[in-house]
Amino acid sequence: MKFIGITGGVGAGKSAILEYIAEHYNAKVMLADEIAHDLMMPGTKCYDTIKEVFGAEDIFLQDGSFDRAKMAQVIFSDETKREQMNGIVHPAVREYILEVYEKEKAAGTLDFLILEAALLIEEHYDEICDELWYIYTSEKNRRERLRENRGYSDEKIDGIFASQLTEEEYRRHCVKVIDNNGSVEDTNLQLVKIFNEEK
C-alpha cells in the first residue's frame, strides 16, 4: 500500500480529483478537514480544549457546536488565533490519520491510502506519506471558482491566499504536479498516467 498526500491551494479543485481517484482505484481517501470537523464535535477532547481557549469568541451555534463560517473569519484574520487553533486540532488529526494508516497497512487490502490536507507540507506529512502530490491551478482560476462556487469576497480570498504557501513552495515539496487548469478530461488523463506509473 502506498500512502500519498495530496495538497494544493484553496479552490484548486481537489474534491473532483479525489472523487475520481476513489471511484477508479483501490484507494481509501481521507480528508483532513472532515477528520478535523469530526474531532471537533461537542463531547470530544478537541472541542473541550477549543471551548476553553476560544470561549470568548462568537463562534458557537445554539446547540453548542461550532459555526464554521464565523470560526474561519476569526482564524483567517488573526495569525495568533490561527496558530492556537492549529495547535489544538492538527496533532489530534495527525494521531487519527496515523491510526488509520497502521490499520490499513496491517489489513493489506488497499493499493493506495490518500490523504488530502491543505497544510500537508506545513504539518510535515512528508514524514509519514510515501509521496506528496500538488494540484496546481492558477490563482486567477482559483479566485474565480471561490467567487462563483463559494460566494467568497475578494477580501476573504486575499486573506486565505496570504495564509497559504506559494506555488514554488508547493512544487519544491511535491514529487508530482497535477495541472488542473484545463478540462476535467485533461486532468483525468494526467491521473491515469500517474497511477499507471505507480503500479
mmCIF file of C-alpha atoms in Angstrom:
data_model
loop_
_atom_site.group_PDB
_atom_site.id
_atom_site.type_symbol
_atom_site.label_atom_id
_atom_site.label_comp_id
_atom_site.label_asym_id
_atom_site.label_seq_id
_atom_site.Cartn_x
_atom_site.Cartn_y
_atom_site.Cartn_z
ATOM 1 C CA MET A 1 0.000 0.000 0.000
ATOM 2 C CA LYS A 2 1.289 3.416 -0.969
ATOM 3 C CA PHE A 3 0.427 6.390 1.242
ATOM 4 C CA ILE A 4 0.004 9.532 -0.869
ATOM 5 C CA GLY A 5 -0.587 13.048 0.401
ATOM 6 C CA ILE A 6 -2.422 15.440 -1.920
ATOM 7 C CA THR A 7 -2.391 19.193 -1.447
ATOM 8 C CA GLY A 8 -2.979 22.481 -3.248
ATOM 9 C CA GLY A 9 -4.361 25.934 -2.631
ATOM 10 C CA VAL A 10 -7.989 26.625 -1.716
ATOM 11 C CA GLY A 11 -10.119 26.491 -4.880
ATOM 12 C CA ALA A 12 -7.656 24.241 -6.754
ATOM 13 C CA GLY A 13 -10.395 21.670 -7.475
ATOM 14 C CA LYS A 14 -9.054 18.915 -5.240
ATOM 15 C CA SER A 15 -12.518 17.444 -4.488
ATOM 16 C CA ALA A 16 -13.226 16.358 -8.082
ATOM 17 C CA ILE A 17 -9.782 14.764 -8.343
ATOM 18 C CA LEU A 18 -10.249 12.868 -5.079
ATOM 19 C CA GLU A 19 -13.676 11.626 -6.221
ATOM 20 C CA TYR A 20 -12.126 10.331 -9.447
ATOM 21 C CA ILE A 21 -9.380 8.520 -7.511
ATOM 22 C CA ALA A 22 -11.897 6.957 -5.080
ATOM 23 C CA GLU A 23 -14.053 5.727 -7.983
ATOM 24 C CA HIS A 24 -11.298 4.387 -10.255
ATOM 25 C CA TYR A 25 -8.651 2.936 -7.939
ATOM 26 C CA ASN A 26 -8.398 0.598 -4.968
ATOM 27 C CA ALA A 27 -7.911 3.581 -2.701
ATOM 28 C CA LYS A 28 -9.259 4.996 0.524
ATOM 29 C CA VAL A 29 -9.459 8.807 0.533
ATOM 30 C CA MET A 30 -9.153 10.724 3.802
ATOM 31 C CA LEU A 31 -9.937 14.438 4.013
ATOM 32 C CA ALA A 32 -8.099 16.190 6.838
ATOM 33 C CA ASP A 33 -10.830 18.869 7.047
ATOM 34 C CA GLU A 34 -13.562 16.251 7.549
ATOM 35 C CA ILE A 35 -11.485 14.432 10.154
ATOM 36 C CA ALA A 36 -10.904 17.740 11.968
ATOM 37 C CA HIS A 37 -14.632 18.505 11.812
ATOM 38 C CA ASP A 38 -15.489 15.128 13.387
ATOM 39 C CA LEU A 39 -12.814 15.535 16.053
ATOM 40 C CA MET A 40 -14.226 18.979 16.976
ATOM 41 C CA MET A 41 -17.774 17.826 17.694
ATOM 42 C CA PRO A 42 -19.194 18.504 21.184
ATOM 43 C CA GLY A 43 -18.089 15.829 23.627
ATOM 44 C CA THR A 44 -14.600 15.382 22.173
ATOM 45 C CA LYS A 45 -11.278 16.306 23.798
ATOM 46 C CA CYS A 46 -10.568 18.774 20.955
ATOM 47 C CA TYR A 47 -13.912 20.503 21.437
ATOM 48 C CA ASP A 48 -13.330 20.951 25.176
ATOM 49 C CA THR A 49 -9.877 22.466 24.610
ATOM 50 C CA ILE A 50 -11.154 24.836 21.895
ATOM 51 C CA LYS A 51 -14.047 25.942 24.120
ATOM 52 C CA GLU A 52 -11.543 26.650 26.892
ATOM 53 C CA VAL A 53 -9.275 28.742 24.619
ATOM 54 C CA PHE A 54 -11.877 30.383 22.355
ATOM 55 C CA GLY A 55 -14.837 30.595 24.747
ATOM 56 C CA ALA A 56 -14.999 34.395 24.476
ATOM 57 C CA GLU A 57 -15.279 34.329 20.657
ATOM 58 C CA ASP A 58 -18.639 34.367 18.868
ATOM 59 C CA ILE A 59 -18.029 31.057 17.079
ATOM 60 C CA PHE A 60 -20.641 28.800 18.682
ATOM 61 C CA LEU A 61 -24.112 27.841 17.442
ATOM 62 C CA GLN A 62 -27.052 27.464 19.839
ATOM 63 C CA ASP A 63 -26.592 23.694 20.038
ATOM 64 C CA GLY A 64 -23.010 24.244 21.238
ATOM 65 C CA SER A 65 -21.323 23.174 18.002
ATOM 66 C CA PHE A 66 -19.030 25.492 16.064
ATOM 67 C CA ASP A 67 -20.248 27.987 13.487
ATOM 68 C CA ARG A 68 -17.644 27.114 10.856
ATOM 69 C CA ALA A 69 -18.080 30.340 8.864
ATOM 70 C CA LYS A 70 -17.539 32.505 11.952
ATOM 71 C CA MET A 71 -14.645 30.347 13.066
ATOM 72 C CA ALA A 72 -12.974 30.724 9.653
ATOM 73 C CA GLN A 73 -13.415 34.501 9.910
ATOM 74 C CA VAL A 74 -11.731 34.579 13.309
ATOM 75 C CA ILE A 75 -8.772 32.349 12.455
ATOM 76 C CA PHE A 76 -8.080 33.703 8.963
ATOM 77 C CA SER A 77 -7.974 37.290 10.226
ATOM 78 C CA ASP A 78 -5.696 36.686 13.229
ATOM 79 C CA GLU A 79 -2.476 34.712 12.875
ATOM 80 C CA THR A 80 -2.078 34.124 16.627
ATOM 81 C CA LYS A 81 -5.583 32.647 16.876
ATOM 82 C CA ARG A 82 -4.988 30.545 13.769
ATOM 83 C CA GLU A 83 -1.811 29.144 15.330
ATOM 84 C CA GLN A 84 -3.661 28.436 18.601
ATOM 85 C CA MET A 85 -6.432 26.581 16.753
ATOM 86 C CA ASN A 86 -3.955 24.635 14.626
ATOM 87 C CA GLY A 87 -2.001 23.707 17.760
ATOM 88 C CA ILE A 88 -5.117 22.062 19.193
ATOM 89 C CA VAL A 89 -6.622 20.431 16.107
ATOM 90 C CA HIS A 90 -3.665 19.328 13.981
ATOM 91 C CA PRO A 91 -1.983 16.981 16.490
ATOM 92 C CA ALA A 92 -5.346 15.228 17.029
ATOM 93 C CA VAL A 93 -5.882 14.892 13.257
ATOM 94 C CA ARG A 94 -2.361 13.530 12.758
ATOM 95 C CA GLU A 95 -2.849 10.963 15.530
ATOM 96 C CA TYR A 96 -6.115 9.797 13.923
ATOM 97 C CA ILE A 97 -4.509 9.575 10.452
ATOM 98 C CA LEU A 98 -1.605 7.519 11.807
ATOM 99 C CA GLU A 99 -4.088 5.112 13.424
ATOM 100 C CA VAL A 100 -5.917 4.661 10.087
ATOM 101 C CA TYR A 101 -2.592 4.211 8.265
ATOM 102 C CA GLU A 102 -1.425 1.483 10.676
ATOM 103 C CA LYS A 103 -4.814 -0.260 10.485
ATOM 104 C CA GLU A 104 -4.945 -0.222 6.659
ATOM 105 C CA LYS A 105 -1.306 -1.282 6.357
ATOM 106 C CA ALA A 106 -1.996 -4.262 8.627
ATOM 107 C CA ALA A 107 -5.192 -5.163 6.715
ATOM 108 C CA GLY A 108 -3.291 -5.131 3.401
ATOM 109 C CA THR A 109 -6.368 -4.720 1.182
ATOM 110 C CA LEU A 110 -5.704 -1.258 -0.317
ATOM 111 C CA ASP A 111 -3.335 -0.265 -3.108
ATOM 112 C CA PHE A 112 -3.411 3.393 -2.075
ATOM 113 C CA LEU A 113 -4.216 5.393 1.026
ATOM 114 C CA ILE A 114 -4.810 9.020 0.021
ATOM 115 C CA LEU A 115 -4.735 11.963 2.394
ATOM 116 C CA GLU A 116 -5.898 15.412 1.294
ATOM 117 C CA ALA A 117 -4.813 18.252 3.547
ATOM 118 C CA ALA A 118 -4.337 21.970 2.962
ATOM 119 C CA LEU A 119 -1.421 22.037 5.430
ATOM 120 C CA LEU A 120 0.206 18.795 4.308
ATOM 121 C CA ILE A 121 3.621 20.430 3.920
ATOM 122 C CA GLU A 122 3.451 22.759 6.921
ATOM 123 C CA GLU A 123 2.428 19.863 9.174
ATOM 124 C CA HIS A 124 5.321 17.688 7.875
ATOM 125 C CA TYR A 125 3.177 14.885 6.452
ATOM 126 C CA ASP A 126 6.121 14.108 4.165
ATOM 127 C CA GLU A 127 7.467 12.290 7.239
ATOM 128 C CA ILE A 128 4.654 9.711 7.083
ATOM 129 C CA CYS A 129 3.480 9.793 3.438
ATOM 130 C CA ASP A 130 5.409 7.939 0.730
ATOM 131 C CA GLU A 131 4.841 10.808 -1.714
ATOM 132 C CA LEU A 132 3.275 14.275 -1.808
ATOM 133 C CA TRP A 133 1.336 15.413 -4.903
ATOM 134 C CA TYR A 134 0.410 19.002 -5.741
ATOM 135 C CA ILE A 135 -2.797 20.054 -7.517
ATOM 136 C CA TYR A 136 -1.835 23.182 -9.446
ATOM 137 C CA THR A 137 -4.483 25.697 -10.507
ATOM 138 C CA SER A 138 -3.646 29.299 -11.383
ATOM 139 C CA GLU A 139 -4.506 31.989 -8.846
ATOM 140 C CA LYS A 140 -6.868 33.565 -11.402
ATOM 141 C CA ASN A 141 -8.859 30.322 -11.824
ATOM 142 C CA ARG A 142 -8.906 29.645 -8.085
ATOM 143 C CA ARG A 143 -10.159 33.169 -7.400
ATOM 144 C CA GLU A 144 -12.963 32.748 -9.984
ATOM 145 C CA ARG A 145 -14.019 29.383 -8.516
ATOM 146 C CA LEU A 146 -14.088 30.742 -4.959
ATOM 147 C CA ARG A 147 -16.180 33.726 -6.046
ATOM 148 C CA GLU A 148 -18.634 31.668 -8.120
ATOM 149 C CA ASN A 149 -18.876 28.412 -6.154
ATOM 150 C CA ARG A 150 -18.487 29.631 -2.581
ATOM 151 C CA GLY A 151 -19.536 33.276 -2.852
ATOM 152 C CA TYR A 152 -16.296 34.499 -1.263
ATOM 153 C CA SER A 153 -15.421 38.199 -1.396
ATOM 154 C CA ASP A 154 -12.060 39.317 -2.823
ATOM 155 C CA GLU A 155 -11.055 40.406 0.669
ATOM 156 C CA LYS A 156 -11.747 36.934 2.082
ATOM 157 C CA ILE A 157 -9.907 35.290 -0.824
ATOM 158 C CA ASP A 158 -6.893 37.590 -0.298
ATOM 159 C CA GLY A 159 -6.786 36.599 3.386
ATOM 160 C CA ILE A 160 -6.905 32.883 2.573
ATOM 161 C CA PHE A 161 -4.279 33.140 -0.189
ATOM 162 C CA ALA A 162 -1.952 35.131 2.093
ATOM 163 C CA SER A 163 -2.086 32.362 4.706
ATOM 164 C CA GLN A 164 -1.118 29.604 2.248
ATOM 165 C CA LEU A 165 2.188 28.531 0.725
ATOM 166 C CA THR A 166 3.403 29.940 -2.579
ATOM 167 C CA GLU A 167 3.264 27.829 -5.731
ATOM 168 C CA GLU A 168 7.075 27.498 -5.623
ATOM 169 C CA GLU A 169 6.922 26.056 -2.099
ATOM 170 C CA TYR A 170 4.251 23.519 -3.086
ATOM 171 C CA ARG A 171 6.306 22.448 -6.109
ATOM 172 C CA ARG A 172 9.504 22.158 -4.076
ATOM 173 C CA HIS A 173 7.960 19.656 -1.649
ATOM 174 C CA CYS A 174 5.806 17.573 -4.016
ATOM 175 C CA VAL A 175 7.131 14.868 -6.342
ATOM 176 C CA LYS A 176 4.169 15.015 -8.724
ATOM 177 C CA VAL A 177 2.215 18.003 -10.049
ATOM 178 C CA ILE A 178 -1.296 17.662 -11.500
ATOM 179 C CA ASP A 179 -2.286 20.657 -13.641
ATOM 180 C CA ASN A 180 -5.972 21.330 -13.006
ATOM 181 C CA ASN A 181 -6.376 24.426 -15.204
ATOM 182 C CA GLY A 182 -7.828 22.586 -18.199
ATOM 183 C CA SER A 183 -10.848 20.349 -18.709
ATOM 184 C CA VAL A 184 -11.905 17.513 -16.406
ATOM 185 C CA GLU A 185 -10.805 15.091 -19.152
ATOM 186 C CA ASP A 186 -7.311 16.634 -19.263
ATOM 187 C CA THR A 187 -6.940 16.255 -15.507
ATOM 188 C CA ASN A 188 -8.224 12.673 -15.529
ATOM 189 C CA LEU A 189 -5.749 11.721 -18.267
ATOM 190 C CA GLN A 190 -2.918 13.030 -16.090
ATOM 191 C CA LEU A 191 -4.231 10.941 -13.178
ATOM 192 C CA VAL A 192 -4.373 7.780 -15.307
ATOM 193 C CA LYS A 193 -0.764 8.336 -16.406
ATOM 194 C CA ILE A 194 0.435 8.992 -12.842
ATOM 195 C CA PHE A 195 -1.357 5.971 -11.370
ATOM 196 C CA ASN A 196 -0.017 3.730 -14.158
ATOM 197 C CA GLU A 197 3.492 4.820 -13.143
ATOM 198 C CA GLU A 198 2.708 3.965 -9.511
ATOM 199 C CA LYS A 199 1.840 0.332 -10.252
#
